[in-house]
Amino acid sequence: MSQYGREKRAARQLWREFREEEPGPSRRVAIQWPKALMVMGTVRAIAYSTTHRGKRVPYMHEFAPGSRPLLCAGKRPGQLFLIGDGFRVDAHGIIDIDADGRRIRYAPRLELVKRRRRKT
């Protein structure tokens, strides 16, 4: 099996574990990897929404100190990267890890504040 085939199989397995459902058809996404990146800063938290068991679910992950990735940008539109080795993604989502690859238990300290839209 080719490197692409192995990585595709692993990505589809991660989808099954995280979303607890079968993935749809795969697609290739063309990525032009930059030769250099601009470091914007350190990521303290990331908020996103996804589907889990067929339902739309919002998530927020606050990175533990020491596992916070760098937020980096390439020059082209759409090039935003999380770079670091202090986290991984598994069936539970984003997991903070130490230098030995062990999970870090961290109690989030940030509070996600929802702003109300003003009526115009």
PDB file of C-alpha atoms in Angstrom:
ATOM      1  CA  MET A   1       0.000   0.000   0.000  1.00  0.00           C
ATOM      2  CA  SER A   2       1.263   3.496  -0.834  1.00  0.00           C
ATOM      3  CA  GLN A   3       2.034   6.186   1.754  1.00  0.00           C
ATOM      4  CA  TYR A   4      -1.080   8.064   0.563  1.00  0.00           C
ATOM      5  CA  GLY A   5      -3.215   4.942   1.011  1.00  0.00           C
ATOM      6  CA  ARG A   6      -1.938   4.377   4.563  1.00  0.00           C
ATOM      7  CA  GLU A   7      -2.504   8.005   5.549  1.00  0.00           C
ATOM      8  CA  LYS A   8      -5.971   8.027   3.986  1.00  0.00           C
ATOM      9  CA  ARG A   9      -6.909   4.859   5.877  1.00  0.00           C
ATOM     10  CA  ALA A  10      -5.617   6.380   9.157  1.00  0.00           C
ATOM     11  CA  ALA A  11      -7.541   9.635   8.557  1.00  0.00           C
ATOM     12  CA  ARG A  12     -10.765   7.722   7.878  1.00  0.00           C
ATOM     13  CA  GLN A  13     -10.241   5.657  11.065  1.00  0.00           C
ATOM     14  CA  LEU A  14      -9.699   8.828  13.118  1.00  0.00           C
ATOM     15  CA  TRP A  15     -12.968  10.201  11.642  1.00  0.00           C
ATOM     16  CA  ARG A  16     -14.836   7.046  12.762  1.00  0.00           C
ATOM     17  CA  GLU A  17     -13.401   7.240  16.278  1.00  0.00           C
ATOM     18  CA  PHE A  18     -13.969  10.959  16.788  1.00  0.00           C
ATOM     19  CA  ARG A  19     -17.348  11.402  15.110  1.00  0.00           C
ATOM     20  CA  GLU A  20     -18.678   7.917  15.866  1.00  0.00           C
ATOM     21  CA  GLU A  21     -20.018   7.518  12.349  1.00  0.00           C
ATOM     22  CA  GLU A  22     -18.811   6.349   8.963  1.00  0.00           C
ATOM     23  CA  PRO A  23     -16.975   8.916   6.828  1.00  0.00           C
ATOM     24  CA  GLY A  24     -18.332   9.929   3.468  1.00  0.00           C
ATOM     25  CA  PRO A  25     -16.348   9.822   0.249  1.00  0.00           C
ATOM     26  CA  SER A  26     -12.742  10.957   0.540  1.00  0.00           C
ATOM     27  CA  ARG A  27     -11.368  13.845  -1.458  1.00  0.00           C
ATOM     28  CA  ARG A  28      -7.922  15.165  -2.127  1.00  0.00           C
ATOM     29  CA  VAL A  29      -7.209  18.724  -1.141  1.00  0.00           C
ATOM     30  CA  ALA A  30      -4.407  20.523  -2.934  1.00  0.00           C
ATOM     31  CA  ILE A  31      -2.107  22.230  -0.453  1.00  0.00           C
ATOM     32  CA  GLN A  32       0.784  24.436  -1.427  1.00  0.00           C
ATOM     33  CA  TRP A  33       3.101  24.124   1.556  1.00  0.00           C
ATOM     34  CA  PRO A  34       4.986  27.330   2.256  1.00  0.00           C
ATOM     35  CA  LYS A  35       8.773  27.231   2.590  1.00  0.00           C
ATOM     36  CA  ALA A  36       8.564  29.642   5.542  1.00  0.00           C
ATOM     37  CA  LEU A  37       5.868  30.732   8.011  1.00  0.00           C
ATOM     38  CA  MET A  38       5.220  33.869  10.028  1.00  0.00           C
ATOM     39  CA  VAL A  39       4.628  33.115  13.715  1.00  0.00           C
ATOM     40  CA  MET A  40       1.612  35.097  14.902  1.00  0.00           C
ATOM     41  CA  GLY A  41       1.714  33.943  18.508  1.00  0.00           C
ATOM     42  CA  THR A  42       0.850  31.112  20.872  1.00  0.00           C
ATOM     43  CA  VAL A  43      -2.567  29.479  20.793  1.00  0.00           C
ATOM     44  CA  ARG A  44      -4.228  29.381  24.201  1.00  0.00           C
ATOM     45  CA  ALA A  45      -7.516  27.878  23.019  1.00  0.00           C
ATOM     46  CA  ILE A  46      -9.353  26.839  19.910  1.00  0.00           C
ATOM     47  CA  ALA A  47     -13.117  26.828  19.419  1.00  0.00           C
ATOM     48  CA  TYR A  48     -14.765  24.897  16.609  1.00  0.00           C
ATOM     49  CA  SER A  49     -17.926  23.061  15.722  1.00  0.00           C
ATOM     50  CA  THR A  50     -18.248  19.620  14.211  1.00  0.00           C
ATOM     51  CA  THR A  51     -20.721  16.772  14.029  1.00  0.00           C
ATOM     52  CA  HIS A  52     -20.652  14.049  16.640  1.00  0.00           C
ATOM     53  CA  ARG A  53     -23.062  11.137  16.437  1.00  0.00           C
ATOM     54  CA  GLY A  54     -24.804  13.022  13.641  1.00  0.00           C
ATOM     55  CA  LYS A  55     -25.478  16.180  15.688  1.00  0.00           C
ATOM     56  CA  ARG A  56     -23.777  19.577  15.390  1.00  0.00           C
ATOM     57  CA  VAL A  57     -21.668  20.167  18.510  1.00  0.00           C
ATOM     58  CA  PRO A  58     -19.536  23.177  19.527  1.00  0.00           C
ATOM     59  CA  TYR A  59     -16.192  22.440  21.158  1.00  0.00           C
ATOM     60  CA  MET A  60     -13.562  24.541  22.872  1.00  0.00           C
ATOM     61  CA  HIS A  61     -10.161  23.214  23.834  1.00  0.00           C
ATOM     62  CA  GLU A  62      -7.898  25.230  26.097  1.00  0.00           C
ATOM     63  CA  PHE A  63      -4.288  24.133  25.685  1.00  0.00           C
ATOM     64  CA  ALA A  64      -2.271  23.389  28.823  1.00  0.00           C
ATOM     65  CA  PRO A  65       0.829  25.507  29.425  1.00  0.00           C
ATOM     66  CA  GLY A  66       3.739  23.783  27.705  1.00  0.00           C
ATOM     67  CA  SER A  67       1.574  22.180  25.037  1.00  0.00           C
ATOM     68  CA  ARG A  68       0.345  25.360  23.379  1.00  0.00           C
ATOM     69  CA  PRO A  69       1.049  25.348  19.641  1.00  0.00           C
ATOM     70  CA  LEU A  70       2.308  28.261  17.592  1.00  0.00           C
ATOM     71  CA  LEU A  71      -0.228  29.952  15.337  1.00  0.00           C
ATOM     72  CA  CYS A  72       1.571  30.428  12.037  1.00  0.00           C
ATOM     73  CA  ALA A  73       0.557  31.884   8.694  1.00  0.00           C
ATOM     74  CA  GLY A  74       1.803  31.437   5.161  1.00  0.00           C
ATOM     75  CA  LYS A  75       1.705  34.222   2.612  1.00  0.00           C
ATOM     76  CA  ARG A  76      -1.120  32.738   0.520  1.00  0.00           C
ATOM     77  CA  PRO A  77      -4.801  33.070   1.467  1.00  0.00           C
ATOM     78  CA  GLY A  78      -6.081  30.217   3.604  1.00  0.00           C
ATOM     79  CA  GLN A  79      -2.699  29.275   5.053  1.00  0.00           C
ATOM     80  CA  LEU A  80      -3.098  29.117   8.818  1.00  0.00           C
ATOM     81  CA  PHE A  81      -1.303  26.387  10.780  1.00  0.00           C
ATOM     82  CA  LEU A  82      -1.083  25.077  14.350  1.00  0.00           C
ATOM     83  CA  ILE A  83       2.526  23.979  14.808  1.00  0.00           C
ATOM     84  CA  GLY A  84       3.755  22.111  17.858  1.00  0.00           C
ATOM     85  CA  ASP A  85       4.436  18.744  19.403  1.00  0.00           C
ATOM     86  CA  GLY A  86       2.576  19.162  22.687  1.00  0.00           C
ATOM     87  CA  PHE A  87      -0.785  17.862  21.474  1.00  0.00           C
ATOM     88  CA  ARG A  88      -2.388  15.126  19.418  1.00  0.00           C
ATOM     89  CA  VAL A  89      -5.850  14.356  18.114  1.00  0.00           C
ATOM     90  CA  ASP A  90      -7.617  11.117  18.937  1.00  0.00           C
ATOM     91  CA  ALA A  91     -11.150   9.823  19.447  1.00  0.00           C
ATOM     92  CA  HIS A  92     -11.647  12.297  22.321  1.00  0.00           C
ATOM     93  CA  GLY A  93     -10.545  15.327  20.290  1.00  0.00           C
ATOM     94  CA  ILE A  94      -7.490  17.460  21.032  1.00  0.00           C
ATOM     95  CA  ILE A  95      -5.342  15.988  23.805  1.00  0.00           C
ATOM     96  CA  ASP A  96      -2.467  17.851  25.499  1.00  0.00           C
ATOM     97  CA  ILE A  97       0.632  15.670  25.876  1.00  0.00           C
ATOM     98  CA  ASP A  98       3.977  15.988  27.640  1.00  0.00           C
ATOM     99  CA  ALA A  99       7.431  15.361  26.116  1.00  0.00           C
ATOM    100  CA  ASP A 100       6.985  11.600  26.666  1.00  0.00           C
ATOM    101  CA  GLY A 101       3.624  11.530  24.878  1.00  0.00           C
ATOM    102  CA  ARG A 102       1.578  11.127  28.066  1.00  0.00           C
ATOM    103  CA  ARG A 103      -1.712  12.954  28.474  1.00  0.00           C
ATOM    104  CA  ILE A 104      -1.625  16.152  30.519  1.00  0.00           C
ATOM    105  CA  ARG A 105      -4.627  16.713  32.777  1.00  0.00           C
ATOM    106  CA  TYR A 106      -5.464  20.406  32.704  1.00  0.00           C
ATOM    107  CA  ALA A 107      -8.455  22.267  34.109  1.00  0.00           C
ATOM    108  CA  PRO A 108      -9.424  25.061  31.692  1.00  0.00           C
ATOM    109  CA  ARG A 109      -9.165  28.567  33.072  1.00  0.00           C
ATOM    110  CA  LEU A 110     -10.681  30.575  30.237  1.00  0.00           C
ATOM    111  CA  GLU A 111     -14.396  31.168  29.990  1.00  0.00           C
ATOM    112  CA  LEU A 112     -16.030  31.241  26.592  1.00  0.00           C
ATOM    113  CA  VAL A 113     -18.196  34.331  26.514  1.00  0.00           C
ATOM    114  CA  LYS A 114     -21.052  34.442  24.052  1.00  0.00           C
ATOM    115  CA  ARG A 115     -21.786  37.940  22.861  1.00  0.00           C
ATOM    116  CA  ARG A 116     -25.318  38.887  22.015  1.00  0.00           C
ATOM    117  CA  ARG A 117     -25.909  40.533  18.706  1.00  0.00           C
ATOM    118  CA  ARG A 118     -27.284  44.011  18.808  1.00  0.00           C
ATOM    119  CA  LYS A 119     -30.626  44.484  17.153  1.00  0.00           C
ATOM    120  CA  THR A 120     -30.396  47.025  14.377  1.00  0.00           C
TER     121      THR A 120
END
